[in-house]
Coordinates of C-alpha atoms in Angstrom, one line a residue:
M1 CA 20.1 172.9 167.0
F2 CA 21.4 176.4 167.7
R3 CA 24.7 175.6 166.1
I4 CA 23.1 174.2 163.0
I5 CA 20.9 177.3 162.5
F6 CA 24.1 179.5 162.9
L7 CA 26.1 177.6 160.3
L8 CA 23.6 177.3 157.5
P9 CA 23.2 181.0 156.8
L10 CA 27.0 181.4 156.9
T11 CA 27.3 178.7 154.3
V12 CA 24.7 180.3 152.1
V13 CA 26.5 183.6 152.3
L14 CA 29.8 182.1 151.3
L15 CA 28.3 180.3 148.3
G16 CA 26.7 183.4 147.2
Q17 CA 30.0 185.3 147.0
P18 CA 31.8 185.5 143.6
F19 CA 35.2 183.8 143.4
P20 CA 38.3 186.0 142.7
A21 CA 39.0 186.3 139.0
G22 CA 40.7 183.1 137.7
A23 CA 40.3 181.2 140.9
Q24 CA 39.4 177.5 140.3
Q25 CA 38.5 178.3 136.7
T26 CA 40.1 176.8 133.6
E27 CA 39.7 177.8 130.0
K28 CA 38.0 175.2 127.9
K29 CA 40.5 173.6 125.6
G30 CA 40.1 173.1 121.9
S31 CA 39.7 170.0 119.6
I32 CA 40.8 168.9 116.2
S33 CA 38.9 166.3 114.1
G34 CA 38.8 165.2 110.6
V35 CA 39.0 162.2 108.2
I36 CA 41.7 160.3 106.4
L37 CA 41.0 159.2 102.8
N38 CA 42.6 157.3 100.0
A39 CA 43.7 159.9 97.5
V40 CA 42.9 157.7 94.5
T41 CA 39.6 156.0 95.5
K42 CA 38.5 158.7 98.0
E43 CA 37.5 155.9 100.3
P44 CA 38.0 156.3 104.1
I45 CA 41.1 154.7 105.6
R46 CA 40.6 152.8 108.8
K47 CA 43.3 152.1 111.3
A48 CA 45.5 155.0 110.1
E49 CA 47.8 156.4 112.8
V50 CA 47.3 160.1 113.0
T51 CA 50.0 162.2 114.9
L52 CA 49.5 165.7 116.3
L53 CA 52.7 167.6 117.1
Q54 CA 52.9 171.1 118.5
R55 CA 55.0 173.4 116.4
G56 CA 58.1 174.5 118.3
S57 CA 58.7 171.0 119.6
M58 CA 60.5 169.9 116.5
Q59 CA 63.7 171.4 115.3
G60 CA 63.8 172.0 111.6
G61 CA 65.4 173.9 108.7
P62 CA 64.8 177.3 107.1
M63 CA 61.0 176.6 106.8
G64 CA 60.7 176.0 110.5
N65 CA 59.5 172.4 110.1
L66 CA 60.8 169.3 108.3
P67 CA 59.1 167.6 105.4
M68 CA 58.1 164.0 105.5
A69 CA 60.6 161.8 103.7
A70 CA 59.3 160.2 100.6
G71 CA 59.9 156.7 101.6
G72 CA 57.7 156.7 104.7
M73 CA 60.0 158.0 107.4
A74 CA 60.1 161.5 108.9
P75 CA 63.5 163.1 109.3
G76 CA 64.8 163.2 112.8
G77 CA 63.5 166.0 115.1
Q78 CA 63.5 166.7 118.8
I79 CA 60.3 166.9 120.7
G80 CA 60.5 169.2 123.6
P81 CA 58.9 169.1 127.0
D82 CA 56.2 171.6 126.0
G83 CA 54.5 169.1 123.7
P84 CA 50.7 168.9 123.8
Q85 CA 49.2 167.1 126.7
G86 CA 45.8 165.4 127.1
R87 CA 44.1 162.4 128.3
P88 CA 43.2 159.5 126.0
S89 CA 39.8 159.7 124.3
M90 CA 38.0 157.2 122.0
A91 CA 36.1 159.9 120.2
G92 CA 36.3 159.1 116.5
G93 CA 39.4 157.0 116.7
G94 CA 41.7 155.9 119.6
Q95 CA 43.7 158.8 121.0
G96 CA 46.9 158.6 123.1
Q97 CA 50.2 160.1 123.8
N98 CA 53.5 158.7 122.9
R99 CA 56.7 158.7 124.9
R100 CA 58.1 161.8 123.3
G101 CA 55.2 164.2 123.9
S102 CA 53.2 164.1 120.6
R103 CA 49.7 162.7 120.6
T104 CA 48.3 160.0 118.3
A105 CA 44.9 158.8 117.3
T106 CA 43.7 155.9 115.3
T107 CA 40.9 156.3 112.6
D108 CA 37.7 154.4 113.0
T109 CA 35.9 152.5 110.2
D110 CA 34.8 155.7 108.6
G111 CA 38.3 157.1 108.6
K112 CA 37.5 159.7 111.2
F113 CA 39.7 160.8 114.1
T114 CA 39.4 163.4 117.0
F115 CA 41.9 165.0 119.3
T116 CA 40.2 166.5 122.4
D117 CA 41.6 168.7 125.2
V118 CA 44.0 170.4 122.7
D119 CA 45.9 173.4 124.2
A120 CA 45.8 176.6 122.3
G121 CA 48.7 176.8 119.8
S122 CA 49.9 175.8 116.4
Y123 CA 50.2 172.1 115.4
N124 CA 51.4 169.8 112.6
L125 CA 49.3 166.8 111.8
S126 CA 50.4 163.7 109.8
A127 CA 49.0 160.3 109.0
R128 CA 50.6 156.8 108.5
R129 CA 49.2 153.5 107.3
T130 CA 50.8 150.4 105.8
G131 CA 50.7 150.4 102.0
L132 CA 50.3 154.2 101.9
I133 CA 52.7 157.2 101.7
D134 CA 53.2 159.0 105.0
T135 CA 51.3 162.3 104.6
R136 CA 51.3 165.7 106.3
Y137 CA 48.1 167.7 106.5
G138 CA 48.0 170.4 103.8
S139 CA 51.0 169.2 101.9
R140 CA 50.4 169.7 98.2
T141 CA 53.1 167.2 97.3
L142 CA 54.4 164.0 98.9
T143 CA 57.5 165.6 100.2
G144 CA 56.0 169.0 101.1
A145 CA 56.2 170.4 104.6
G146 CA 52.5 170.6 105.2
T147 CA 50.3 173.2 106.8
S148 CA 50.0 174.2 110.5
I149 CA 46.7 174.0 112.3
T150 CA 46.0 176.9 114.7
V151 CA 43.7 176.2 117.7
S152 CA 42.4 178.8 120.2
N153 CA 40.9 178.0 123.6
G154 CA 37.5 176.5 123.2
Q155 CA 37.8 176.3 119.4
E156 CA 36.6 173.1 117.6
V157 CA 38.6 172.7 114.4
T158 CA 36.7 170.3 112.2
S159 CA 36.7 169.0 108.7
I160 CA 40.5 168.4 108.6
R161 CA 41.0 166.2 105.5
V162 CA 44.1 164.2 104.7
E163 CA 44.4 162.2 101.4
M164 CA 47.0 159.5 101.4
M165 CA 48.6 158.2 98.2
P166 CA 49.0 154.4 97.8
Q167 CA 52.6 153.2 97.5
G168 CA 54.0 151.9 94.3
V169 CA 56.2 148.9 93.4
V170 CA 59.0 148.5 90.9
A171 CA 60.3 145.0 90.1
G172 CA 62.6 143.4 87.6
R173 CA 65.8 141.3 87.0
V174 CA 69.5 141.9 86.5
L175 CA 71.4 139.6 84.2
D176 CA 75.0 139.2 82.9
E177 CA 76.1 139.2 79.3
E178 CA 75.1 135.6 78.8
G179 CA 71.6 136.1 80.4
D180 CA 72.5 134.5 83.7
A181 CA 71.1 135.9 87.0
L182 CA 73.4 138.2 89.1
Q183 CA 72.8 137.9 92.8
G184 CA 73.5 140.6 95.4
V185 CA 73.4 143.5 93.0
Q186 CA 72.2 146.8 94.6
I187 CA 69.2 148.5 93.0
Q188 CA 68.2 152.0 93.7
L189 CA 65.5 154.3 92.4
V190 CA 67.1 157.7 92.0
D191 CA 64.7 160.7 91.9
A192 CA 65.1 162.2 88.5
K193 CA 64.9 165.8 89.8
S194 CA 67.6 165.4 92.5
S195 CA 70.1 163.6 90.3
S196 CA 71.0 166.5 88.1
R197 CA 73.5 168.0 90.5
P198 CA 75.4 167.4 93.7
P199 CA 73.6 168.4 96.9
Q200 CA 73.9 172.1 97.7
M201 CA 74.0 173.5 101.2
G202 CA 70.6 175.0 102.2
R203 CA 68.8 173.3 99.3
G204 CA 66.3 170.5 99.8
M205 CA 66.8 167.1 98.3
R206 CA 64.3 164.3 97.5
G207 CA 66.9 161.6 97.2
F208 CA 66.1 157.9 96.6
G209 CA 62.8 156.4 96.0
G210 CA 63.8 153.0 97.3
M211 CA 66.5 150.4 97.4
S212 CA 66.8 146.6 97.1
R213 CA 69.2 143.8 96.1
T214 CA 68.8 141.0 93.7
D215 CA 68.1 137.4 94.9
D216 CA 69.5 134.1 93.6
R217 CA 67.3 134.5 90.5
G218 CA 68.6 138.0 89.8
E219 CA 65.2 139.4 90.7
F220 CA 64.5 142.6 92.8
R221 CA 61.4 144.2 94.1
I222 CA 61.3 147.8 95.5
A223 CA 58.1 148.5 97.5
N224 CA 56.8 151.7 99.2
V225 CA 57.7 153.9 96.2
S226 CA 56.3 157.4 96.1
P227 CA 54.7 158.5 92.9
G228 CA 57.2 160.3 90.7
N229 CA 59.9 160.1 88.0
Y230 CA 63.0 157.9 88.7
F231 CA 66.1 156.5 87.2
L232 CA 66.7 152.8 87.9
Q233 CA 70.4 152.5 89.0
V234 CA 72.2 149.2 89.2
T235 CA 75.4 149.2 91.3
P236 CA 77.3 145.9 91.0
T237 CA 80.6 147.2 92.4
Q238 CA 80.7 147.1 96.2
V239 CA 83.6 147.4 98.6
G240 CA 84.6 143.8 99.4
G241 CA 81.7 142.5 97.3
M242 CA 81.6 139.8 94.7
F243 CA 82.2 142.2 91.9
S244 CA 85.1 144.1 93.4
E245 CA 87.8 142.0 91.5
V246 CA 88.6 143.1 88.0
A247 CA 89.3 140.5 85.3
G248 CA 92.0 142.2 83.3
N249 CA 90.8 145.7 82.5
R250 CA 87.1 144.8 82.1
S251 CA 84.5 144.8 84.9
Y252 CA 80.8 145.6 85.6
V253 CA 80.2 149.2 86.6
T254 CA 77.2 151.2 87.7
T255 CA 74.5 151.0 85.0
Y256 CA 71.2 152.7 84.5
F257 CA 68.1 151.2 82.9
P258 CA 67.9 150.3 80.1
G259 CA 71.7 149.6 80.1
V260 CA 73.7 152.9 79.9
H261 CA 76.5 154.2 82.1
D262 CA 75.4 157.8 82.1
A263 CA 72.3 159.0 83.9
A264 CA 71.8 161.7 81.3
S265 CA 71.1 158.9 78.8
A266 CA 68.9 156.8 81.2
E267 CA 65.2 156.2 80.6
K268 CA 62.9 157.8 83.2
I269 CA 60.5 155.5 85.0
T270 CA 57.2 157.1 85.9
V271 CA 55.6 155.5 89.0
A272 CA 51.9 156.4 89.5
A273 CA 50.1 156.2 92.9
G274 CA 49.7 152.5 93.8
A275 CA 51.2 151.3 90.5
E276 CA 53.0 147.9 90.4
L277 CA 55.5 148.1 87.6
S278 CA 57.4 144.9 86.7
G279 CA 59.4 143.4 83.9
F280 CA 62.4 145.8 84.0
Q281 CA 65.5 144.0 82.9
V282 CA 69.0 145.3 83.0
R283 CA 71.8 143.3 81.4
L284 CA 75.2 144.3 82.6
Q285 CA 78.1 144.3 80.2
K286 CA 81.7 144.3 81.2
T287 CA 83.5 147.5 80.1
E288 CA 87.0 148.9 80.1
V289 CA 87.9 150.1 83.5
Y290 CA 91.1 151.2 85.2
R291 CA 92.8 151.5 88.6
V292 CA 94.1 154.5 90.4
Q293 CA 97.0 153.7 92.7
G294 CA 99.3 155.7 94.9
T295 CA 100.6 156.6 98.4
L296 CA 99.3 159.1 100.9
Q297 CA 101.4 161.0 103.5
T298 CA 100.6 163.5 106.2
P299 CA 102.3 167.0 106.2
D300 CA 105.2 165.5 108.3
G301 CA 105.8 162.7 105.8
Q302 CA 104.1 159.9 107.8
T303 CA 101.6 157.4 106.6
P304 CA 98.3 158.2 108.4
R305 CA 96.8 155.6 110.6
G306 CA 93.4 155.7 109.0
Y307 CA 92.4 157.3 105.8
S308 CA 90.2 156.9 102.7
V309 CA 90.6 157.9 99.1
F310 CA 87.8 158.1 96.5
L311 CA 87.0 159.7 93.2
M312 CA 84.0 162.0 92.5
P313 CA 83.0 162.2 88.8
K314 CA 82.7 165.8 87.7
G315 CA 79.1 166.4 86.7
G316 CA 78.2 162.9 88.0
V317 CA 74.9 161.9 89.5
N318 CA 74.6 163.0 93.2
S319 CA 78.4 163.1 93.3
A320 CA 78.4 159.3 93.2
V321 CA 81.8 157.7 93.9
M322 CA 83.2 155.8 91.0
G323 CA 85.0 152.6 91.9
S324 CA 85.8 151.2 95.3
F325 CA 88.6 151.9 97.8
R326 CA 90.8 149.3 99.3
R327 CA 93.6 150.2 101.8
Q328 CA 96.7 148.1 101.1
D329 CA 98.4 148.5 104.5
D330 CA 102.0 149.7 103.8
T331 CA 101.7 149.9 100.1
G332 CA 99.2 152.7 99.7
F333 CA 95.7 153.0 98.2
E334 CA 93.9 151.7 95.2
V335 CA 90.6 152.7 93.6
R336 CA 89.3 150.1 91.2
N337 CA 86.7 149.9 88.4
V338 CA 87.3 153.5 87.3
L339 CA 85.7 154.6 83.9
P340 CA 87.6 157.0 81.8
G341 CA 86.7 160.6 82.6
S342 CA 87.4 163.7 84.7
Y343 CA 87.4 163.3 88.5
T344 CA 88.1 165.1 91.8
L345 CA 90.3 162.9 93.9
V346 CA 89.5 163.4 97.6
A347 CA 91.7 162.0 100.3
R348 CA 90.6 162.1 104.0
A349 CA 93.0 161.2 106.8
Q350 CA 92.4 161.1 110.5
N351 CA 94.2 163.9 112.4
G352 CA 93.2 163.5 116.0
P353 CA 90.0 162.1 117.7
R354 CA 87.6 164.4 115.9
N355 CA 89.6 166.1 113.2
F356 CA 90.6 165.1 109.6
L357 CA 93.0 166.3 107.0
V358 CA 91.4 166.6 103.6
H359 CA 93.3 166.8 100.2
R360 CA 91.7 167.4 96.8
E361 CA 93.1 167.4 93.3
N362 CA 91.8 167.1 89.8
L363 CA 92.5 163.8 88.1
E364 CA 92.1 162.6 84.5
V365 CA 91.6 158.9 83.7
G366 CA 92.2 158.1 80.1
S367 CA 93.0 154.7 78.5
G368 CA 95.2 153.2 81.1
D369 CA 95.8 152.8 84.9
V370 CA 97.0 155.7 86.9
E371 CA 99.9 154.5 89.0
N372 CA 102.4 155.8 91.5
L373 CA 100.5 158.9 92.6
S374 CA 102.3 160.4 95.5
I375 CA 100.1 162.6 97.6
R376 CA 101.5 164.7 100.5
M377 CA 98.8 166.4 102.4
A378 CA 99.3 170.1 103.1
T379 CA 99.4 171.5 106.6
P380 CA 95.8 172.5 107.4
L381 CA 94.8 176.2 107.7
T382 CA 93.2 177.8 110.7
I383 CA 90.7 180.5 109.8
S384 CA 89.8 183.0 112.5
G385 CA 86.9 185.3 112.4
Q386 CA 84.3 187.4 114.2
V387 CA 80.6 187.9 114.0
L388 CA 79.8 191.7 114.2
V389 CA 76.3 192.5 115.5
G390 CA 74.5 195.6 114.3
K391 CA 72.6 197.9 116.7
D392 CA 69.2 196.7 115.4
A393 CA 69.9 193.0 116.1
V394 CA 68.4 193.3 119.5
G395 CA 68.9 190.2 121.6
A396 CA 70.9 188.4 118.9
S397 CA 73.8 186.8 120.8
P398 CA 76.8 185.5 118.8
A399 CA 77.1 182.6 121.2
N400 CA 73.9 181.2 119.5
M401 CA 75.4 181.3 116.0
R402 CA 77.1 178.5 114.1
I403 CA 79.5 179.0 111.3
A404 CA 80.3 176.3 108.7
L405 CA 82.6 176.0 105.7
Q406 CA 81.1 173.7 103.1
P407 CA 83.4 172.4 100.4
V408 CA 82.0 172.8 96.9
D409 CA 83.4 169.5 95.6
G410 CA 83.0 167.0 98.3
P411 CA 83.2 166.2 102.0
G412 CA 85.3 167.9 104.6
G413 CA 84.9 171.5 105.8
S414 CA 84.9 172.8 109.3
T415 CA 82.4 174.2 111.8
A416 CA 82.6 176.4 114.8
Q417 CA 80.4 178.0 117.4
A418 CA 80.9 181.7 117.9
K419 CA 81.8 183.0 121.4
E420 CA 79.9 185.7 123.3
D421 CA 82.3 188.3 121.9
G422 CA 81.6 187.0 118.4
T423 CA 85.0 185.5 117.8
F424 CA 85.3 182.0 116.3
V425 CA 88.0 179.7 114.9
L426 CA 87.6 177.2 112.1
E427 CA 90.3 174.5 112.3
N428 CA 91.7 171.9 109.9
V429 CA 90.7 173.7 106.8
S430 CA 92.2 172.5 103.6
A431 CA 92.8 174.8 100.6
G432 CA 89.9 174.8 98.1
S433 CA 86.5 176.2 97.0
Y434 CA 83.9 176.8 99.7
R435 CA 80.5 178.1 100.6
L436 CA 79.8 179.7 104.0
Q437 CA 76.8 178.8 106.1
V438 CA 75.8 181.0 109.1
T439 CA 73.1 179.6 111.3
L440 CA 71.3 182.4 113.1
P441 CA 68.8 182.2 116.0
S442 CA 65.3 182.0 114.6
G443 CA 63.7 185.4 114.0
S444 CA 66.4 187.5 115.7
A445 CA 68.6 188.7 112.9
Y446 CA 69.6 188.5 109.2
L447 CA 72.9 188.0 107.5
E448 CA 74.0 191.3 106.0
S449 CA 77.5 190.7 104.5
V450 CA 80.5 188.4 104.7
K451 CA 84.2 189.3 104.0
L452 CA 87.3 187.1 103.7
G453 CA 90.1 189.5 104.3
E454 CA 89.2 192.4 102.1
Q455 CA 87.2 190.3 99.6
D456 CA 83.4 190.5 99.7
I457 CA 82.1 186.9 99.5
T458 CA 78.5 187.5 100.4
G459 CA 76.5 184.7 98.7
R460 CA 79.4 183.6 96.6
E461 CA 81.7 180.6 96.3
F462 CA 85.2 181.5 97.3
E463 CA 88.7 180.2 97.5
I464 CA 90.6 179.6 100.7
G465 CA 94.4 179.4 100.3
S466 CA 95.6 181.3 103.3
N467 CA 94.7 182.2 106.9
A468 CA 92.7 185.4 105.9
P469 CA 90.1 186.2 108.6
L470 CA 86.4 186.1 108.1
R471 CA 84.2 189.0 109.1
I472 CA 80.4 188.3 109.3
Q473 CA 78.1 191.2 109.7
I474 CA 74.5 190.6 111.0
D475 CA 71.8 193.0 111.8
G476 CA 68.1 193.1 112.8
N477 CA 64.8 194.9 112.2
G478 CA 64.7 193.4 108.7
G479 CA 61.7 193.6 106.3
T480 CA 58.5 191.6 106.3
V481 CA 56.5 190.1 103.5
N482 CA 53.0 188.7 104.1
G483 CA 50.2 187.7 101.9
T484 CA 48.0 184.8 100.5
I485 CA 48.3 182.2 97.8
T486 CA 45.4 180.8 95.9
A487 CA 45.0 177.9 93.5
D488 CA 42.0 177.9 91.2
G489 CA 40.3 180.5 93.4
N490 CA 40.8 178.6 96.7
P491 CA 43.4 179.1 99.5
A492 CA 46.5 177.1 98.6
L493 CA 47.2 175.7 102.0
G494 CA 50.5 173.8 102.4
S495 CA 52.2 175.6 99.5
T496 CA 55.8 176.9 99.7
I497 CA 56.7 180.6 99.6
L498 CA 60.0 181.5 98.0
L499 CA 61.7 184.9 98.4
L500 CA 64.3 184.9 95.7
P501 CA 66.9 187.7 95.8
V502 CA 66.9 189.5 92.4
K503 CA 70.7 189.1 92.5
K504 CA 71.1 185.5 91.3
E505 CA 74.4 184.9 93.3
L506 CA 72.3 185.3 96.5
R507 CA 69.8 182.6 95.7
E508 CA 71.2 180.3 98.4
F509 CA 70.3 179.8 102.0
P510 CA 70.2 181.9 104.2
Y511 CA 69.6 184.7 101.6
L512 CA 66.8 182.7 99.9
K513 CA 63.9 182.6 102.3
M514 CA 61.1 180.0 102.5
A515 CA 57.9 179.5 104.4
T516 CA 54.6 177.6 104.1
T517 CA 51.1 178.8 104.0
D518 CA 48.7 178.1 106.9
Q519 CA 45.2 176.6 106.7
N520 CA 43.9 179.8 105.2
G521 CA 46.6 180.0 102.5
S522 CA 48.3 182.9 104.3
F523 CA 51.9 183.4 105.2
T524 CA 54.4 185.8 106.8
V525 CA 58.1 185.9 106.4
S526 CA 60.1 188.3 108.6
N527 CA 63.6 189.4 109.4
I528 CA 64.5 189.7 105.7
A529 CA 67.7 191.5 104.7
P530 CA 66.9 194.8 102.9
G531 CA 67.0 194.4 99.1
D532 CA 65.0 193.5 96.0
Y533 CA 63.2 190.1 95.9
L534 CA 60.9 188.0 93.8
V535 CA 58.1 186.4 95.7
V536 CA 56.5 183.2 94.4
G537 CA 54.2 180.5 95.6
V538 CA 55.0 176.9 94.4
D539 CA 53.5 173.5 95.2
E540 CA 57.0 172.1 95.9
Y541 CA 60.6 173.4 96.0
D542 CA 63.6 171.2 95.3
E543 CA 67.3 171.8 94.5
S544 CA 66.9 171.4 90.8
M545 CA 64.5 174.4 90.4
L546 CA 67.2 177.1 90.5
D547 CA 69.2 175.3 87.7
D548 CA 66.3 174.8 85.4
D549 CA 66.3 177.8 83.1
V550 CA 62.9 177.1 81.6
Q551 CA 61.3 176.7 85.0
M552 CA 63.0 179.7 86.4
Q553 CA 61.8 181.8 83.5
T554 CA 58.3 180.8 84.4
V555 CA 58.8 181.6 88.1
E556 CA 60.4 185.0 87.4
R557 CA 57.6 185.9 84.9
K558 CA 54.8 185.1 87.5
A559 CA 56.6 186.5 90.5
S560 CA 55.7 189.6 92.4
K561 CA 58.7 191.9 92.9
V562 CA 59.1 193.7 96.3
S563 CA 61.8 196.1 97.6
L564 CA 62.4 195.8 101.3
K565 CA 63.9 198.4 103.6
K566 CA 64.8 198.1 107.3
G567 CA 61.6 197.5 109.2
G568 CA 59.5 197.8 106.0
S569 CA 56.5 195.5 105.2
E570 CA 55.0 194.4 101.9
S571 CA 51.8 192.5 101.1
V572 CA 51.3 190.3 98.1
T573 CA 48.6 188.1 96.6
L574 CA 49.9 185.2 94.6
E575 CA 48.6 182.5 92.3
L576 CA 50.2 179.1 92.9
I577 CA 52.8 177.9 90.4
R578 CA 52.7 174.1 89.8
T579 CA 56.3 173.0 89.4
D580 CA 55.4 169.7 87.5
S581 CA 53.1 171.3 85.0

């Protein structure tokens, strides 16, 4: 009894003492909840898969995150070990965690979902459901990057609303001259905006809206089509395919609905959300085509063990290859089914396990075959260079920088990683026109200038014909632009911010800057090179915008102009520009 009486007061005293700060205490985590709706009917969508991914666990492009692909697949990203953690919960919809660290939930019959035990941070949220277009929260367009959701400890983020567009269908038939079905023909929906020019480094691209092949009745059906404007492209000529043989000098060639060979003359097809368009008929007609034949040799006069030769039409759709290539063992190469026109001939030969020799030359095809071409590839150039780091680029290590030469007129190029002292070597470089891409560590520095020998090539296309060195100057403590974007008086969440250099030659990545607004329509862009910029907010950015004079006039007229100095900051308030209006 004596011992019990002794211990009880001691216990009471201990319980009455406060614990040290932070001991055995945990901050209450946050939560995110909302609803998924059909964008057309506004009805709730049940069994939609909702994914929550912490920002910083996906590697992206200049906007910091990657847009959802139009066809229902997200571009590849890497999810790091710091992804959001949490235990499964059945609040709203089923919630779980996938193998790569992101979390998923399934909407209930009312289209609702909830993520509980959410760590403080910034997140991307997306939704997927069969028959609907994959959608990011806050994206103002189907291919937009979306809006981040910021959560604090103990915060309950509610009323997240995602509207998903129903997918469309395009169907039809492909016939020959006599009205008979053609089987195995490839059909593609080419986005009308992305087809006007070859892909440019640092510019986004919307690409294809879908692909199919004709069956034994010549019929095709392309499902999962995002709303938009497309060209219907029919490609009968395939390497080793049934149409690869030419009868005389006449053959089927790539054709666009309603039956033309040039995309500029094609009829646009408008696909609305959930629309099922059928009855498209393309009748292929044999046309005059020619062959390009020749031999290829390495710089030492040998036939390369493995190589390819193809033609790129100048001004063609997406740099599409005209004709097909067939290696003829010891007799050389042959490109078939070539329409008359102007081309860039590109030859690519293996030169070691990971290196290639590349040769380019202009080629005119008139009213006959081009024969007996003799191509001897030049000895490749080696371009050395150095990254020079300014005193304000604190913590910017050249060893984290990647340098790439991108040919203007086709594949090839060379990439290198800078060493700690800033030096780098670009090997196997062929003579030609290039653009330079410098990938800098996020937020640490900006690209100030680039020189090739004594020539200033900052933001310009340039010619390489010798081993002149590259000098890349970077610096830090760049300017900052922040602000808000509104649309019809409301915050324009998920819209795209563009900082366009006033100098038009600099309107390329990395001089052109992009960002997306958050859930409040706010944005901040930092580490901007000093200079004059136009700041605009658009619902979507794609590669064709900078080449559309009418659209750019509208953009420039509505833009806010800012002049940035080192360490300077500017604030702007913008009204959203709708690119499709």
